[in-house]
PDB file of C-alpha atoms in Angstrom:
ATOM      1  CA  UNK A   7     -17.553  23.638  77.970  1.00 95.00           C
ATOM      2  CA  UNK A   8     -20.784  23.136  75.258  1.00 97.00           C
ATOM      3  CA  UNK A   9     -23.439  19.173  76.187  1.00 98.00           C
ATOM      4  CA  UNK A  10     -25.133  18.312  74.429  1.00 98.00           C
ATOM      5  CA  UNK A  11     -26.750  15.089  75.900  1.00 98.00           C
ATOM      6  CA  UNK A  12     -30.152  12.857  74.155  1.00 97.00           C
ATOM      7  CA  UNK A  13     -32.344  10.756  75.520  1.00 97.00           C
ATOM      8  CA  UNK A  14     -34.744   8.914  75.312  1.00 98.00           C
ATOM      9  CA  UNK A  15     -33.673   5.944  72.032  1.00 97.00           C
ATOM     10  CA  UNK A  16     -35.231   2.756  72.754  1.00 98.00           C
ATOM     11  CA  UNK A  17     -36.141  -0.428  70.896  1.00 98.00           C
ATOM     12  CA  UNK A  18     -40.079   0.262  68.664  1.00 98.00           C
ATOM     13  CA  UNK A  19     -41.818  -1.863  67.142  1.00 98.00           C
ATOM     14  CA  UNK A  20     -42.479  -1.238  63.809  1.00 98.00           C
ATOM     15  CA  UNK A  21     -46.193   1.049  63.520  1.00 98.00           C
ATOM     16  CA  UNK A  22     -44.783   2.585  66.724  1.00 98.00           C
ATOM     17  CA  UNK A  23     -44.419   6.029  68.557  1.00 98.00           C
ATOM     18  CA  UNK A  24     -40.408   7.359  70.783  1.00 98.00           C
ATOM     19  CA  UNK A  25     -39.206  10.869  71.937  1.00 98.00           C
ATOM     20  CA  UNK A  26     -36.292  11.746  71.707  1.00 98.00           C
ATOM     21  CA  UNK A  27     -34.507  15.094  73.992  1.00 98.00           C
ATOM     22  CA  UNK A  28     -31.610  17.138  73.512  1.00 98.00           C
ATOM     23  CA  UNK A  29     -30.629  18.477  76.029  1.00 98.00           C
ATOM     24  CA  UNK A  30     -28.345  22.148  76.288  1.00 98.00           C
ATOM     25  CA  UNK A  31     -25.515  23.877  78.474  1.00 97.00           C
ATOM     26  CA  UNK A  32     -22.910  25.869  78.044  1.00 97.00           C
ATOM     27  CA  UNK A  33     -24.213  27.773  75.653  1.00 96.00           C
ATOM     28  CA  UNK A  34     -26.848  30.162  74.970  1.00 97.00           C
ATOM     29  CA  UNK A  35     -30.049  27.818  74.300  1.00 97.00           C
ATOM     30  CA  UNK A  36     -31.925  30.853  72.208  1.00 96.00           C
ATOM     31  CA  UNK A  37     -29.217  32.096  69.904  1.00 97.00           C
ATOM     32  CA  UNK A  38     -29.280  28.548  68.030  1.00 98.00           C
ATOM     33  CA  UNK A  39     -31.092  27.003  65.292  1.00 98.00           C
ATOM     34  CA  UNK A  40     -31.861  22.636  66.004  1.00 98.00           C
ATOM     35  CA  UNK A  41     -31.413  20.610  64.508  1.00 98.00           C
ATOM     36  CA  UNK A  42     -32.281  16.345  64.112  1.00 98.00           C
ATOM     37  CA  UNK A  43     -29.813  13.652  62.109  1.00 98.00           C
ATOM     38  CA  UNK A  44     -29.376   9.786  62.205  1.00 98.00           C
ATOM     39  CA  UNK A  45     -26.647   7.306  60.540  1.00 98.00           C
ATOM     40  CA  UNK A  46     -27.591   3.503  59.154  1.00 97.00           C
ATOM     41  CA  UNK A  47     -25.348   1.324  59.897  1.00 91.00           C
ATOM     42  CA  UNK A  48     -22.659   1.650  56.391  1.00 94.00           C
ATOM     43  CA  UNK A  49     -24.297   4.765  55.280  1.00 96.00           C
ATOM     44  CA  UNK A  50     -23.063   8.631  55.599  1.00 96.00           C
ATOM     45  CA  UNK A  51     -25.240  10.543  58.131  1.00 97.00           C
ATOM     46  CA  UNK A  52     -28.199  12.266  56.681  1.00 97.00           C
ATOM     47  CA  UNK A  53     -30.558  15.510  57.793  1.00 98.00           C
ATOM     48  CA  UNK A  54     -33.478  14.543  59.380  1.00 98.00           C
ATOM     49  CA  UNK A  55     -35.364  17.401  60.962  1.00 98.00           C
ATOM     50  CA  UNK A  56     -34.877  21.795  61.785  1.00 98.00           C
ATOM     51  CA  UNK A  57     -36.140  24.331  64.354  1.00 98.00           C
ATOM     52  CA  UNK A  58     -34.840  27.628  63.910  1.00 97.00           C
ATOM     53  CA  UNK A  59     -34.080  29.393  66.782  1.00 95.00           C
ATOM     54  CA  UNK A  60     -38.154  30.846  68.365  1.00 90.00           C
ATOM     55  CA  UNK A  61     -39.467  27.841  66.815  1.00 90.00           C
ATOM     56  CA  UNK A  62     -41.369  29.202  64.434  1.00 92.00           C
ATOM     57  CA  UNK A  63     -40.494  27.691  61.801  1.00 96.00           C
ATOM     58  CA  UNK A  64     -39.083  24.058  61.138  1.00 98.00           C
ATOM     59  CA  UNK A  65     -37.853  21.591  58.603  1.00 98.00           C
ATOM     60  CA  UNK A  66     -37.414  18.228  57.173  1.00 98.00           C
ATOM     61  CA  UNK A  67     -36.525  15.335  55.692  1.00 98.00           C
ATOM     62  CA  UNK A  68     -39.344  13.840  52.501  1.00 98.00           C
ATOM     63  CA  UNK A  69     -38.455  10.855  54.754  1.00 97.00           C
ATOM     64  CA  UNK A  70     -40.533  11.090  57.243  1.00 98.00           C
ATOM     65  CA  UNK A  71     -42.426  14.207  56.877  1.00 98.00           C
ATOM     66  CA  UNK A  72     -46.190  13.528  58.350  1.00 98.00           C
ATOM     67  CA  UNK A  73     -43.866  11.201  61.130  1.00 98.00           C
ATOM     68  CA  UNK A  74     -41.316  13.054  62.877  1.00 98.00           C
ATOM     69  CA  UNK A  75     -41.976  16.982  64.469  1.00 98.00           C
ATOM     70  CA  UNK A  76     -39.534  18.892  66.200  1.00 98.00           C
ATOM     71  CA  UNK A  77     -39.203  21.083  68.412  1.00 98.00           C
ATOM     72  CA  UNK A  78     -38.098  23.191  71.703  1.00 98.00           C
ATOM     73  CA  UNK A  79     -38.250  24.818  75.047  1.00 97.00           C
ATOM     74  CA  UNK A  80     -36.048  28.343  75.079  1.00 97.00           C
ATOM     75  CA  UNK A  81     -37.132  27.723  78.725  1.00 97.00           C
ATOM     76  CA  UNK A  82     -35.485  24.163  79.245  1.00 97.00           C
ATOM     77  CA  UNK A  83     -32.560  24.303  76.888  1.00 98.00           C
ATOM     78  CA  UNK A  84     -34.373  20.703  75.354  1.00 98.00           C
ATOM     79  CA  UNK A  85     -35.157  19.641  71.700  1.00 98.00           C
ATOM     80  CA  UNK A  86     -37.530  17.266  71.447  1.00 98.00           C
ATOM     81  CA  UNK A  87     -38.030  14.704  68.314  1.00 98.00           C
ATOM     82  CA  UNK A  88     -41.273  13.048  68.576  1.00 98.00           C
ATOM     83  CA  UNK A  89     -41.700  10.305  65.900  1.00 98.00           C
ATOM     84  CA  UNK A  90     -44.532   8.430  64.786  1.00 98.00           C
ATOM     85  CA  UNK A  91     -45.629   5.547  62.478  1.00 98.00           C
ATOM     86  CA  UNK A  92     -42.242   3.810  62.917  1.00 98.00           C
ATOM     87  CA  UNK A  93     -40.525   1.998  60.338  1.00 98.00           C
ATOM     88  CA  UNK A  94     -37.773  -0.439  60.698  1.00 97.00           C
ATOM     89  CA  UNK A  95     -35.403   1.996  57.891  1.00 97.00           C
ATOM     90  CA  UNK A  96     -36.267   4.997  60.915  1.00 98.00           C
ATOM     91  CA  UNK A  97     -33.556   1.881  62.352  1.00 98.00           C
ATOM     92  CA  UNK A  98     -30.560   4.289  63.362  1.00 98.00           C
ATOM     93  CA  UNK A  99     -27.889   6.107  65.476  1.00 98.00           C
ATOM     94  CA  UNK A 100     -29.240   9.575  66.410  1.00 98.00           C
ATOM     95  CA  UNK A 101     -27.879  12.829  67.000  1.00 98.00           C
ATOM     96  CA  UNK A 102     -28.491  16.399  68.113  1.00 98.00           C
ATOM     97  CA  UNK A 103     -26.688  18.805  66.875  1.00 98.00           C
ATOM     98  CA  UNK A 104     -26.354  23.156  66.875  1.00 98.00           C
ATOM     99  CA  UNK A 105     -25.404  25.790  64.363  1.00 98.00           C
ATOM    100  CA  UNK A 106     -25.474  29.951  65.247  1.00 97.00           C
ATOM    101  CA  UNK A 107     -28.761  31.770  64.377  1.00 95.00           C
ATOM    102  CA  UNK A 108     -29.308  29.677  61.299  1.00 95.00           C
ATOM    103  CA  UNK A 109     -30.263  26.041  60.321  1.00 95.00           C
ATOM    104  CA  UNK A 110     -29.218  24.550  57.710  1.00 96.00           C
ATOM    105  CA  UNK A 111     -29.689  20.294  55.836  1.00 96.00           C
ATOM    106  CA  UNK A 112     -25.663  19.895  55.725  1.00 97.00           C
ATOM    107  CA  UNK A 113     -24.099  18.345  58.435  1.00 97.00           C
ATOM    108  CA  UNK A 114     -20.943  20.073  58.089  1.00 97.00           C
ATOM    109  CA  UNK A 115     -22.273  23.276  58.809  1.00 97.00           C
ATOM    110  CA  UNK A 116     -23.661  22.184  63.093  1.00 98.00           C
ATOM    111  CA  UNK A 117     -21.205  23.635  65.369  1.00 97.00           C
ATOM    112  CA  UNK A 118     -21.813  21.292  67.810  1.00 98.00           C
ATOM    113  CA  UNK A 119     -23.197  17.789  68.492  1.00 98.00           C
ATOM    114  CA  UNK A 120     -24.001  15.151  70.629  1.00 98.00           C
ATOM    115  CA  UNK A 121     -23.639  11.315  71.551  1.00 97.00           C
ATOM    116  CA  UNK A 122     -26.753   9.944  69.146  1.00 98.00           C
ATOM    117  CA  UNK A 123     -28.768   7.637  70.618  1.00 98.00           C
ATOM    118  CA  UNK A 124     -29.583   4.256  68.876  1.00 98.00           C
ATOM    119  CA  UNK A 125     -33.334   4.013  67.901  1.00 98.00           C
ATOM    120  CA  UNK A 126     -34.483   0.409  66.636  1.00 98.00           C
ATOM    121  CA  UNK A 127     -37.560  -0.041  65.282  1.00 98.00           C
ATOM    122  CA  UNK A 128     -38.090  -3.579  64.701  1.00 98.00           C
ATOM    123  CA  UNK A 129     -40.477  -5.188  61.361  1.00 93.00           C
TER     124      UNK A 129
END
């Protein structure tokens, strides 16, 4: 059974930083592209960042480019999202997702999802 377990969310002031973690089990981690999505209250789930199988390429939404960094450790079966210079508009539930072999920005194209971790940025 595939599981993606996110952690690291919390409450932070604007301008602060958080690091999210997503630990995967039940799949061959290195065969999956990984991504982070988020859903703010009253909004659709939106793409945040994605990383290819070996971690050699990354992709970001324009709204987080230059502030967020996605990375992965294929030995620890973990993907990370380092979030710096956080803004109140970054407040959302953040989800980790896995897709077989290739990245995508559409949430419908992902095979597995975690339960999410709440990030709240106060002004």
